[in-house]
Amino acid sequence: MPNIILKINNHSDKIYDSDNICCYLADASLSVDYLSQIASKGKMMLLFGDAAPDKCLSIGASGVVVDVDSSLPVKKQIRPVREKIGPQRALGVVIAPSRHEAMLAAETEPEFVCFRCDKTSIAKAKDIITWYNELFLIQSAADLSSGLVDISGLDVDFVIINSHDFDNFSC
């Protein structure tokens, strides 16, 4: 079973604590007090959103996850974030299940590349992730933020799920 990155989108999300959760991914727009509650769980905390790089540095978060827009140049979206947060902080990159985007994202040397998976893209994602794992040593993840799908047979190190989906998630 892949490790879970639990995504916290708003203040009403429950902050689960489980051995299956390796870290939390929190919206950078959440209050500092709420982010401190998440950090108090003692696990890695990554931030996402427009303010993530700045907030990561100001509150001492573990790193940032960048959600890449496929209509824009991939590296131009990732490199400035890496430069801002530095090499000591973790960087995750969420991309569409595409070989081209996977190669470009991996060239920026993030800690993990995460493939968006939903009902319409899961079959393609499985093929791309298999290919990716054969070529790259950078860890892979599946982003299930748009809803849970069957990931059996999907060989990823991590899976991102929303907090509200935690009770219904199983591999």
N, CA, C and O atoms as a DFTB+ gen file, in Angstrom:
684 C
 N C O
     1  1       0.852      -1.188       0.000
     2  2       0.000       0.000       0.000
     3  2       0.892       1.243       0.000
     4  3       1.834       1.335       0.787
     5  1       0.591       2.204      -0.890
     6  2       1.381       3.429      -0.898
     7  2       1.115       4.258       0.363
     8  3       0.053       4.158       0.977
     9  1       2.089       5.065       0.726
    10  2       1.907       5.992       1.838
    11  2       0.904       7.064       1.439
    12  3       0.817       7.438       0.270
    13  1       0.156       7.551       2.404
    14  2      -0.874       8.551       2.156
    15  2      -0.349       9.940       2.470
    16  3       0.240      10.179       3.524
    17  1      -0.576      10.856       1.527
    18  2      -0.384      12.281       1.766
    19  2      -1.800      12.833       1.922
    20  3      -2.562      12.886       0.957
    21  1      -2.143      13.240       3.134
    22  2      -3.503      13.693       3.418
    23  2      -3.637      15.171       3.096
    24  3      -2.927      16.008       3.654
    25  1      -4.560      15.484       2.184
    26  2      -4.750      16.853       1.719
    27  2      -5.799      17.559       2.574
    28  3      -6.933      17.103       2.720
    29  1      -5.375      18.680       3.128
    30  2      -6.246      19.501       3.970
    31  2      -6.588      20.755       3.167
    32  3      -5.732      21.610       2.939
    33  1      -7.846      20.853       2.742
    34  2      -8.273      21.944       1.871
    35  2      -8.876      23.136       2.602
    36  3      -8.780      24.268       2.127
    37  1      -9.500      22.892       3.759
    38  2     -10.133      23.987       4.487
    39  2     -10.150      23.697       5.980
    40  3      -9.796      22.604       6.422
    41  1     -10.567      24.690       6.742
    42  2     -10.535      24.593       8.208
    43  2     -11.464      23.507       8.754
    44  3     -11.264      23.041       9.876
    45  1     -12.458      23.103       7.998
    46  2     -13.390      22.089       8.501
    47  2     -12.887      20.658       8.271
    48  3     -13.480      19.707       8.780
    49  1     -11.808      20.501       7.514
    50  2     -11.259      19.159       7.271
    51  2     -10.695      18.561       8.559
    52  3     -10.034      19.244       9.341
    53  1     -10.965      17.295       8.759
    54  2     -10.432      16.588       9.915
    55  2      -8.958      16.260       9.666
    56  3      -8.576      15.819       8.582
    57  1      -8.152      16.484      10.685
    58  2      -6.731      16.170      10.599
    59  2      -6.540      14.779      11.190
    60  3      -6.332      14.630      12.394
    61  1      -6.612      13.774      10.343
    62  2      -6.462      12.391      10.792
    63  2      -5.016      12.138      11.190
    64  3      -4.088      12.760      10.673
    65  1      -4.849      11.206      12.123
    66  2      -3.507      10.777      12.518
    67  2      -3.480       9.260      12.392
    68  3      -4.182       8.562      13.124
    69  1      -2.684       8.755      11.480
    70  2      -2.617       7.323      11.207
    71  2      -1.202       6.976      10.783
    72  3      -0.489       7.809      10.225
    73  1      -0.802       5.746      11.050
    74  2       0.506       5.284      10.594
    75  2       0.592       5.250       9.073
    76  3       1.691       5.294       8.521
    77  1      -0.547       5.173       8.385
    78  2      -0.566       5.152       6.921
    79  2      -0.355       6.532       6.302
    80  3      -0.085       6.641       5.106
    81  1      -0.478       7.587       7.114
    82  2      -0.280       8.954       6.635
    83  2       1.176       9.328       6.864
    84  3       1.651       9.357       7.999
    85  1       1.884       9.617       5.761
    86  2       3.298       9.983       5.880
    87  2       3.476      11.492       6.010
    88  3       4.452      11.958       6.598
    89  1       2.534      12.252       5.463
    90  2       2.622      13.707       5.602
    91  2       1.278      14.342       5.267
    92  3       0.349      13.688       4.795
    93  1       1.217      15.629       5.530
    94  2       0.020      16.416       5.258
    95  2       0.327      17.416       4.154
    96  3       1.434      17.950       4.071
    97  1      -0.662      17.661       3.314
    98  2      -0.573      18.651       2.248
    99  2      -1.679      19.661       2.513
   100  3      -2.862      19.363       2.345
   101  1      -1.283      20.864       2.929
   102  2      -2.260      21.852       3.371
   103  2      -2.295      23.056       2.443
   104  3      -1.276      23.466       1.886
   105  1      -3.490      23.610       2.290
   106  2      -3.669      24.827       1.503
   107  2      -2.948      25.970       2.215
   108  3      -3.174      26.213       3.400
   109  1      -2.091      26.657       1.495
   110  2      -1.310      27.750       2.083
   111  2      -2.182      28.919       2.532
   112  3      -1.719      29.768       3.294
   113  1      -3.430      28.983       2.077
   114  2      -4.312      30.078       2.484
   115  2      -4.937      29.844       3.860
   116  3      -5.606      30.728       4.395
   117  1      -4.724      28.666       4.428
   118  2      -5.251      28.395       5.775
   119  2      -4.515      29.249       6.804
   120  3      -3.385      29.680       6.577
   121  1      -5.163      29.484       7.921
   122  2      -4.559      30.333       8.949
   123  2      -3.299      29.681       9.526
   124  3      -3.152      28.459       9.524
   125  1      -2.416      30.513      10.008
   126  2      -1.178      30.028      10.616
   127  2      -1.498      29.150      11.824
   128  3      -0.820      28.150      12.057
   129  1      -2.522      29.514      12.591
   130  2      -2.908      28.704      13.755
   131  2      -3.329      27.303      13.323
   132  3      -2.946      26.318      13.954
   133  1      -4.114      27.209      12.255
   134  2      -4.562      25.895      11.777
   135  2      -3.383      25.101      11.220
   136  3      -3.277      23.897      11.455
   137  1      -2.507      25.765      10.489
   138  2      -1.317      25.084       9.977
   139  2      -0.442      24.597      11.121
   140  3       0.194      23.549      11.009
   141  1      -0.401      25.335      12.211
   142  2       0.352      24.901      13.394
   143  2      -0.259      23.642      14.010
   144  3       0.462      22.771      14.497
   145  1      -1.596      23.550      13.984
   146  2      -2.262      22.329      14.467
   147  2      -1.851      21.129      13.626
   148  3      -1.604      20.046      14.156
   149  1      -1.777      21.327      12.318
   150  2      -1.366      20.244      11.419
   151  2       0.075      19.864      11.711
   152  3       0.398      18.681      11.821
   153  1       0.942      20.859      11.837
   154  2       2.364      20.612      12.101
   155  2       2.577      19.921      13.444
   156  3       3.544      19.179      13.617
   157  1       1.678      20.164      14.390
   158  2       1.833      19.564      15.729
   159  2       1.672      18.048      15.717
   160  3       2.005      17.387      16.700
   161  1       1.165      17.489      14.617
   162  2       1.031      16.031      14.509
   163  2       2.393      15.354      14.370
   164  3       2.500      14.133      14.483
   165  1       3.433      16.154      14.125
   166  2       4.788      15.622      14.083
   167  2       5.193      14.975      12.766
   168  3       6.216      14.294      12.691
   169  1       4.386      15.189      11.724
   170  2       4.715      14.629      10.413
   171  2       5.058      15.764       9.463
   172  3       4.758      16.930       9.719
   173  1       5.673      15.402       8.397
   174  2       6.016      16.361       7.361
   175  2       4.765      17.116       6.919
   176  3       3.693      16.525       6.786
   177  1       4.904      18.439       6.690
   178  2       3.781      19.229       6.197
   179  2       4.229      19.984       4.951
   180  3       5.172      20.775       4.987
   181  1       3.534      19.723       3.857
   182  2       3.768      20.405       2.594
   183  2       2.619      21.373       2.370
   184  3       1.518      21.172       2.881
   185  1       2.881      22.427       1.602
   186  2       1.850      23.412       1.299
   187  2       1.580      23.451      -0.200
   188  3       2.466      23.164      -1.005
   189  1       0.356      23.808      -0.570
   190  2       0.006      24.012      -1.968
   191  2      -0.756      25.315      -2.105
   192  3      -1.291      25.841      -1.128
   193  1      -0.802      25.830      -3.320
   194  2      -1.508      27.077      -3.596
   195  2      -0.539      28.189      -3.970
   196  3       0.678      28.042      -3.855
   197  1      -1.105      29.304      -4.418
   198  2      -0.285      30.416      -4.906
   199  2       0.686      30.949      -3.854
   200  3       1.812      31.318      -4.189
   201  1       0.277      30.994      -2.615
   202  2       1.120      31.552      -1.555
   203  2       2.057      30.520      -0.923
   204  3       2.783      30.838       0.019
   205  1       2.045      29.295      -1.433
   206  2       2.793      28.208      -0.792
   207  2       4.292      28.475      -0.633
   208  3       4.814      28.269       0.463
   209  1       5.009      28.919      -1.663
   210  2       6.452      29.112      -1.472
   211  2       6.786      30.129      -0.378
   212  3       7.662      29.885       0.452
   213  1       6.089      31.265      -0.377
   214  2       6.361      32.286       0.639
   215  2       5.970      31.812       2.032
   216  3       6.711      32.008       2.994
   217  1       4.808      31.192       2.132
   218  2       4.330      30.731       3.432
   219  2       5.193      29.586       3.955
   220  3       5.420      29.473       5.159
   221  1       5.666      28.746       3.053
   222  2       6.552      27.643       3.423
   223  2       7.761      28.183       4.171
   224  3       8.143      27.656       5.216
   225  1       8.348      29.218       3.637
   226  2       9.531      29.809       4.260
   227  2       9.186      30.528       5.558
   228  3       9.931      30.439       6.534
   229  1       8.062      31.240       5.574
   230  2       7.733      32.032       6.765
   231  2       7.331      31.184       7.959
   232  3       7.580      31.577       9.098
   233  1       6.710      30.020       7.727
   234  2       6.291      29.194       8.868
   235  2       7.179      27.970       9.059
   236  3       7.007      27.224      10.023
   237  1       8.127      27.758       8.148
   238  2       9.034      26.622       8.283
   239  2       8.418      25.290       7.907
   240  3       8.736      24.266       8.512
   241  1       7.539      25.291       6.915
   242  2       6.945      24.031       6.444
   243  2       8.031      23.190       5.769
   244  3       9.107      23.691       5.440
   245  1       7.734      21.917       5.572
   246  2       8.705      20.975       5.000
   247  2       8.918      21.166       3.508
   248  3       9.958      20.777       2.976
   249  1       7.936      21.764       2.824
   250  2       8.077      21.948       1.389
   251  2       6.788      22.367       0.730
   252  3       5.832      22.782       1.386
   253  1       6.783      22.247      -0.606
   254  2       5.700      22.759      -1.435
   255  2       5.348      21.731      -2.506
   256  3       6.210      20.991      -2.980
   257  1       4.086      21.698      -2.875
   258  2       3.633      20.899      -4.008
   259  2       3.064      21.864      -5.047
   260  3       2.165      22.653      -4.754
   261  1       3.601      21.787      -6.264
   262  2       3.187      22.650      -7.365
   263  2       2.240      21.863      -8.261
   264  3       2.561      20.756      -8.693
   265  1       1.079      22.435      -8.536
   266  2       0.115      21.835      -9.457
   267  2       0.320      22.496     -10.811
   268  3      -0.039      23.656     -11.008
   269  1       0.900      21.750     -11.741
   270  2       1.290      22.281     -13.039
   271  2       0.081      22.447     -13.956
   272  3      -0.768      21.562     -14.059
   273  1       0.026      23.594     -14.614
   274  2      -0.986      23.875     -15.629
   275  2      -0.430      23.384     -16.965
   276  3       0.582      23.901     -17.439
   277  1      -1.075      22.402     -17.571
   278  2      -0.584      21.801     -18.817
   279  2      -0.533      22.768     -19.990
   280  3       0.175      22.516     -20.965
   281  1      -1.264      23.859     -19.914
   282  2      -1.274      24.809     -21.025
   283  2      -0.100      25.791     -20.975
   284  3       0.085      26.591     -21.892
   285  1       0.690      25.725     -19.899
   286  2       1.843      26.611     -19.743
   287  2       3.128      25.792     -19.715
   288  3       3.083      24.591     -19.452
   289  1       4.282      26.427     -19.985
   290  2       5.550      25.696     -19.933
   291  2       5.787      25.089     -18.538
   292  3       5.715      25.787     -17.527
   293  1       6.064      23.805     -18.508
   294  2       6.180      23.065     -17.247
   295  2       7.335      23.566     -16.395
   296  3       7.138      23.911     -15.230
   297  1       8.517      23.612     -16.951
   298  2       9.696      23.998     -16.166
   299  2       9.598      25.424     -15.635
   300  3      10.081      25.712     -14.540
   301  1       8.977      26.314     -16.400
   302  2       8.826      27.706     -15.960
   303  2       7.926      27.818     -14.733
   304  3       8.004      28.799     -13.993
   305  1       7.083      26.830     -14.517
   306  2       6.206      26.835     -13.346
   307  2       6.906      26.237     -12.127
   308  3       6.584      26.584     -10.990
   309  1       7.851      25.348     -12.361
   310  2       8.482      24.610     -11.263
   311  2       9.772      25.264     -10.779
   312  3       9.977      25.416      -9.575
   313  1      10.631      25.647     -11.699
   314  2      11.965      26.155     -11.325
   315  2      11.928      27.346     -10.369
   316  3      12.698      27.362      -9.409
   317  1      11.063      28.348     -10.588
   318  2      11.054      29.473      -9.639
   319  2      10.678      29.048      -8.211
   320  3      11.160      29.628      -7.238
   321  1       9.824      28.040      -8.099
   322  2       9.435      27.554      -6.775
   323  2      10.633      26.891      -6.099
   324  3      10.905      27.143      -4.925
   325  1      11.349      26.041      -6.841
   326  2      12.541      25.385      -6.283
   327  2      13.572      26.427      -5.858
   328  3      14.168      26.318      -4.787
   329  1      13.778      27.431      -6.698
   330  2      14.742      28.472      -6.367
   331  2      14.343      29.208      -5.099
   332  3      15.194      29.551      -4.279
   333  1      13.057      29.447      -4.941
   334  2      12.587      30.194      -3.767
   335  2      12.701      29.370      -2.485
   336  3      13.170      29.876      -1.466
   337  1      12.276      28.104      -2.526
   338  2      12.268      27.307      -1.284
   339  2      13.622      26.667      -0.992
   340  3      13.887      26.269       0.142
   341  1      14.480      26.565      -2.005
   342  2      15.809      26.004      -1.818
   343  2      15.814      24.484      -1.837
   344  3      14.761      23.848      -1.819
   345  1      17.012      23.909      -1.873
   346  2      17.136      22.447      -1.975
   347  2      16.873      21.703      -0.660
   348  3      16.721      20.482      -0.672
   349  1      16.817      22.410       0.467
   350  2      16.584      21.749       1.750
   351  2      15.122      21.397       1.979
   352  3      14.810      20.576       2.841
   353  1      14.241      21.998       1.232
   354  2      12.810      21.738       1.388
   355  2      12.334      20.822       0.257
   356  3      12.879      20.835      -0.846
   357  1      11.318      20.040       0.556
   358  2      10.774      19.081      -0.414
   359  2       9.937      19.797      -1.467
   360  3       9.248      20.778      -1.186
   361  1      10.019      19.275      -2.685
   362  2       9.218      19.793      -3.789
   363  2       8.510      18.625      -4.465
   364  3       9.141      17.660      -4.896
   365  1       7.199      18.732      -4.547
   366  2       6.392      17.768      -5.287
   367  2       5.762      18.472      -6.470
   368  3       5.464      19.664      -6.401
   369  1       5.557      17.745      -7.555
   370  2       4.997      18.324      -8.765
   371  2       3.821      17.462      -9.213
   372  3       3.974      16.259      -9.426
   373  1       2.651      18.076      -9.354
   374  2       1.452      17.384      -9.820
   375  2       1.262      17.713     -11.298
   376  3       1.203      18.878     -11.692
   377  1       1.168      16.648     -12.112
   378  2       1.040      16.819     -13.559
   379  2      -0.076      15.937     -14.103
   380  3      -0.566      15.031     -13.428
   381  1      -0.461      16.223     -15.332
   382  2      -1.384      15.340     -16.051
   383  2      -0.625      14.059     -16.400
   384  3       0.600      14.088     -16.521
   385  1      -1.327      12.941     -16.563
   386  2      -0.638      11.698     -16.948
   387  2      -0.164      11.779     -18.396
   388  3      -0.866      11.379     -19.325
   389  1       1.040      12.307     -18.559
   390  2       1.616      12.538     -19.876
   391  2       3.110      12.250     -19.814
   392  3       3.790      12.708     -18.895
   393  1       3.625      11.501     -20.773
   394  2       5.059      11.213     -20.810
   395  2       5.864      12.496     -20.938
   396  3       6.886      12.672     -20.275
   397  1       5.398      13.373     -21.784
   398  2       6.120      14.623     -22.005
   399  2       6.212      15.433     -20.710
   400  3       7.294      15.878     -20.328
   401  1       5.081      15.618     -20.045
   402  2       5.097      16.376     -18.785
   403  2       5.921      15.661     -17.723
   404  3       6.610      16.307     -16.933
   405  1       5.858      14.343     -17.696
   406  2       6.643      13.582     -16.714
   407  2       8.141      13.805     -16.923
   408  3       8.880      13.997     -15.958
   409  1       8.584      13.782     -18.162
   410  2      10.007      14.015     -18.449
   411  2      10.417      15.425     -18.051
   412  3      11.456      15.617     -17.420
   413  1       9.611      16.402     -18.415
   414  2       9.939      17.786     -18.073
   415  2       9.943      18.006     -16.563
   416  3      10.834      18.670     -16.034
   417  1       8.960      17.457     -15.877
   418  2       8.896      17.609     -14.423
   419  2      10.088      16.936     -13.755
   420  3      10.697      17.510     -12.852
   421  1      10.425      15.732     -14.188
   422  2      11.536      14.999     -13.592
   423  2      12.862      15.728     -13.802
   424  3      13.752      15.645     -12.956
   425  1      13.003      16.439     -14.918
   426  2      14.230      17.190     -15.178
   427  2      14.452      18.321     -14.183
   428  3      15.575      18.810     -14.055
   429  1      13.414      18.745     -13.478
   430  2      13.560      19.798     -12.475
   431  2      13.976      19.225     -11.115
   432  3      14.164      19.976     -10.157
   433  1      14.116      17.916     -11.032
   434  2      14.580      17.183      -9.851
   435  2      13.747      17.419      -8.584
   436  3      14.289      17.780      -7.539
   437  1      12.435      17.215      -8.684
   438  2      11.611      17.293      -7.470
   439  2      11.805      16.023      -6.635
   440  3      12.423      15.061      -7.090
   441  1      11.282      16.031      -5.437
   442  2      11.350      14.828      -4.596
   443  2      10.358      13.780      -5.078
   444  3      10.598      12.581      -4.935
   445  1       9.234      14.234      -5.653
   446  2       8.292      13.287      -6.251
   447  2       7.495      13.952      -7.361
   448  3       7.260      15.160      -7.353
   449  1       7.084      13.118      -8.323
   450  2       6.204      13.543      -9.404
   451  2       4.874      12.844      -9.183
   452  3       4.820      11.626      -9.013
   453  1       3.815      13.617      -9.186
   454  2       2.480      13.109      -8.887
   455  2       1.590      13.230     -10.114
   456  3       1.499      14.294     -10.726
   457  1       0.943      12.139     -10.462
   458  2       0.090      12.091     -11.651
   459  2      -1.374      12.238     -11.245
   460  3      -1.860      11.513     -10.378
   461  1      -2.073      13.183     -11.879
   462  2      -3.501      13.349     -11.608
   463  2      -4.246      12.117     -12.096
   464  3      -4.077      11.683     -13.235
   465  1      -5.060      11.567     -11.230
   466  2      -5.837      10.370     -11.576
   467  2      -7.310      10.613     -11.253
   468  3      -7.668      10.940     -10.122
   469  1      -8.135      10.450     -12.250
   470  2      -9.576      10.493     -12.036
   471  2     -10.201       9.388     -12.882
   472  3      -9.485       8.618     -13.522
   473  1     -11.501       9.307     -12.890
   474  2     -12.178       8.217     -13.603
   475  2     -11.835       8.180     -15.082
   476  3     -11.773       7.105     -15.679
   477  1     -11.613       9.346     -15.680
   478  2     -11.346       9.381     -17.120
   479  2      -9.876       9.158     -17.472
   480  3      -9.559       8.838     -18.618
   481  1      -8.980       9.322     -16.502
   482  2      -7.558       9.232     -16.830
   483  2      -6.822       8.087     -16.134
   484  3      -5.621       7.925     -16.351
   485  1      -7.492       7.296     -15.315
   486  2      -6.801       6.278     -14.521
   487  2      -6.113       5.222     -15.391
   488  3      -5.000       4.807     -15.069
   489  1      -6.735       4.783     -16.471
   490  2      -6.108       3.770     -17.336
   491  2      -4.838       4.328     -17.971
   492  3      -3.803       3.662     -17.984
   493  1      -4.917       5.532     -18.489
   494  2      -3.741       6.181     -19.071
   495  2      -2.680       6.401     -18.001
   496  3      -1.494       6.185     -18.249
   497  1      -3.094       6.828     -16.819
   498  2      -2.147       7.077     -15.728
   499  2      -1.383       5.804     -15.361
   500  3      -0.177       5.853     -15.119
   501  1      -2.076       4.667     -15.317
   502  2      -1.401       3.402     -14.982
   503  2      -0.288       3.109     -15.974
   504  3       0.814       2.734     -15.574
   505  1      -0.561       3.276     -17.263
   506  2       0.453       3.033     -18.288
   507  2       1.619       4.004     -18.160
   508  3       2.778       3.598     -18.245
   509  1       1.322       5.273     -17.959
   510  2       2.367       6.294     -17.848
   511  2       3.214       6.064     -16.592
   512  3       4.435       6.209     -16.639
   513  1       2.587       5.713     -15.487
   514  2       3.330       5.490     -14.240
   515  2       4.238       4.273     -14.362
   516  3       5.362       4.297     -13.861
   517  1       3.782       3.227     -15.006
   518  2       4.632       2.052     -15.244
   519  2       5.851       2.454     -16.065
   520  3       6.978       2.100     -15.719
   521  1       5.634       3.177     -17.132
   522  2       6.725       3.677     -17.970
   523  2       7.664       4.574     -17.154
   524  3       8.884       4.413     -17.209
   525  1       7.095       5.510     -16.402
   526  2       7.864       6.460     -15.597
   527  2       8.771       5.726     -14.598
   528  3       9.953       6.047     -14.475
   529  1       8.212       4.748     -13.893
   530  2       8.980       4.022     -12.883
   531  2      10.144       3.236     -13.477
   532  3      11.141       2.995     -12.797
   533  1      10.024       2.837     -14.730
   534  2      11.116       2.120     -15.389
   535  2      12.261       3.053     -15.763
   536  3      13.409       2.616     -15.841
   537  1      11.969       4.319     -15.994
   538  2      12.979       5.270     -16.464
   539  2      13.549       6.195     -15.398
   540  3      14.703       6.613     -15.498
   541  1      12.766       6.517     -14.388
   542  2      13.175       7.536     -13.424
   543  2      13.285       6.966     -12.011
   544  3      12.537       6.068     -11.626
   545  1      14.232       7.509     -11.253
   546  2      14.404       7.111      -9.855
   547  2      13.628       8.021      -8.905
   548  3      13.522       7.733      -7.713
   549  1      13.096       9.103      -9.425
   550  2      12.319      10.036      -8.609
   551  2      10.995       9.374      -8.243
   552  3      10.324       8.789      -9.093
   553  1      10.630       9.473      -6.967
   554  2       9.418       8.808      -6.487
   555  2       8.180       9.303      -7.230
   556  3       8.134      10.429      -7.727
   557  1       7.173       8.422      -7.290
   558  2       5.935       8.753      -7.990
   559  2       4.754       8.724      -7.024
   560  3       4.783       8.072      -5.980
   561  1       3.723       9.452      -7.416
   562  2       2.519       9.533      -6.600
   563  2       1.301       9.623      -7.513
   564  3       1.412       9.951      -8.694
   565  1       0.151       9.327      -6.945
   566  2      -1.131       9.488      -7.635
   567  2      -1.935      10.529      -6.880
   568  3      -2.077      10.447      -5.660
   569  1      -2.455      11.500      -7.595
   570  2      -3.273      12.542      -6.992
   571  2      -4.744      12.187      -7.195
   572  3      -5.252      12.200      -8.316
   573  1      -5.410      11.872      -6.096
   574  2      -6.829      11.520      -6.126
   575  2      -7.683      12.659      -5.563
   576  3      -8.769      12.424      -5.033
   577  1      -7.187      13.888      -5.682
   578  2      -7.902      15.046      -5.152
   579  2      -9.268      15.254      -5.790
   580  3     -10.167      15.813      -5.162
   581  1      -9.432      14.813      -7.026
   582  2     -10.723      15.008      -7.690
   583  2     -11.707      13.886      -7.374
   584  3     -12.819      13.868      -7.902
   585  1     -11.306      12.956      -6.522
   586  2     -12.188      11.872      -6.107
   587  2     -11.486      10.535      -6.139
   588  3     -10.542      10.332      -6.903
   589  1     -11.949       9.628      -5.308
   590  2     -11.322       8.320      -5.218
   591  2     -11.636       7.476      -6.448
   592  3     -12.754       7.481      -6.964
   593  1     -10.621       6.757      -6.899
   594  2     -10.752       5.790      -7.989
   595  2      -9.983       4.544      -7.578
   596  3      -9.152       4.584      -6.671
   597  1     -10.264       3.456      -8.241
   598  2      -9.580       2.200      -7.956
   599  2      -8.135       2.302      -8.432
   600  3      -7.875       2.461      -9.625
   601  1      -7.199       2.210      -7.489
   602  2      -5.783       2.300      -7.851
   603  2      -5.070       0.957      -7.687
   604  3      -3.840       0.905      -7.663
   605  1      -5.836      -0.119      -7.575
   606  2      -5.189      -1.421      -7.451
   607  2      -4.333      -1.656      -8.689
   608  3      -4.758      -1.396      -9.814
   609  1      -3.148      -2.142      -8.466
   610  2      -2.211      -2.373      -9.560
   611  2      -1.406      -1.146      -9.949
   612  3      -0.561      -1.214     -10.841
   613  1      -1.659      -0.037      -9.294
   614  2      -0.921       1.191      -9.573
   615  2       0.322       1.215      -8.680
   616  3       0.202       1.189      -7.455
   617  1       1.496       1.263      -9.275
   618  2       2.759       1.187      -8.531
   619  2       3.293       2.583      -8.237
   620  3       4.149       3.100      -8.954
   621  1       2.771       3.183      -7.169
   622  2       3.224       4.508      -6.746
   623  2       3.704       4.443      -5.299
   624  3       3.305       3.570      -4.527
   625  1       4.567       5.388      -4.960
   626  2       5.079       5.471      -3.591
   627  2       4.093       6.157      -2.660
   628  3       3.995       5.814      -1.482
   629  1       3.360       7.134      -3.199
   630  2       2.426       7.939      -2.403
   631  2       1.109       8.099      -3.145
   632  3       1.034       7.956      -4.365
   633  1       0.090       8.394      -2.380
   634  2      -1.201       8.749      -2.954
   635  2      -1.718       9.950      -2.166
   636  3      -1.723       9.954      -0.935
   637  1      -2.156      10.974      -2.910
   638  2      -2.739      12.160      -2.277
   639  2      -4.246      11.986      -2.272
   640  3      -4.873      11.803      -3.315
   641  1      -4.819      12.049      -1.064
   642  2      -6.277      11.976      -0.937
   643  2      -6.756      13.127      -0.063
   644  3      -6.039      13.593       0.822
   645  1      -7.965      13.573      -0.322
   646  2      -8.584      14.608       0.503
   647  2      -8.933      14.034       1.869
   648  3      -9.240      12.849       2.002
   649  1      -8.882      14.883       2.867
   650  2      -9.217      14.466       4.222
   651  2     -10.606      13.824       4.285
   652  3     -10.793      12.819       4.971
   653  1     -11.573      14.396       3.576
   654  2     -12.948      13.866       3.637
   655  2     -13.076      12.488       2.991
   656  3     -14.099      11.826       3.163
   657  1     -12.047      12.039       2.243
   658  2     -12.075      10.714       1.623
   659  2     -11.327       9.662       2.444
   660  3     -11.335       8.482       2.091
   661  1     -10.688      10.075       3.525
   662  2      -9.822       9.156       4.273
   663  2     -10.551       7.911       4.777
   664  3     -10.037       6.801       4.644
   665  1     -11.724       8.082       5.344
   666  2     -12.460       6.937       5.889
   667  2     -12.874       5.933       4.807
   668  3     -13.058       4.751       5.099
   669  1     -13.020       6.396       3.561
   670  2     -13.467       5.525       2.466
   671  2     -12.331       5.008       1.602
   672  3     -12.568       4.315       0.612
   673  1     -11.096       5.341       1.970
   674  2      -9.967       4.962       1.124
   675  2      -9.404       3.600       1.522
   676  3      -9.212       3.306       2.702
   677  1      -9.146       2.779       0.508
   678  2      -8.431       1.513       0.714
   679  2      -7.783       1.137      -0.596
   680  3      -8.278       1.484      -1.668
   681  1      -6.673       0.426      -0.507
   682  2      -5.949       0.017      -1.734
   683  2      -6.351      -1.390      -2.105
   684  3      -5.865      -1.929      -3.099
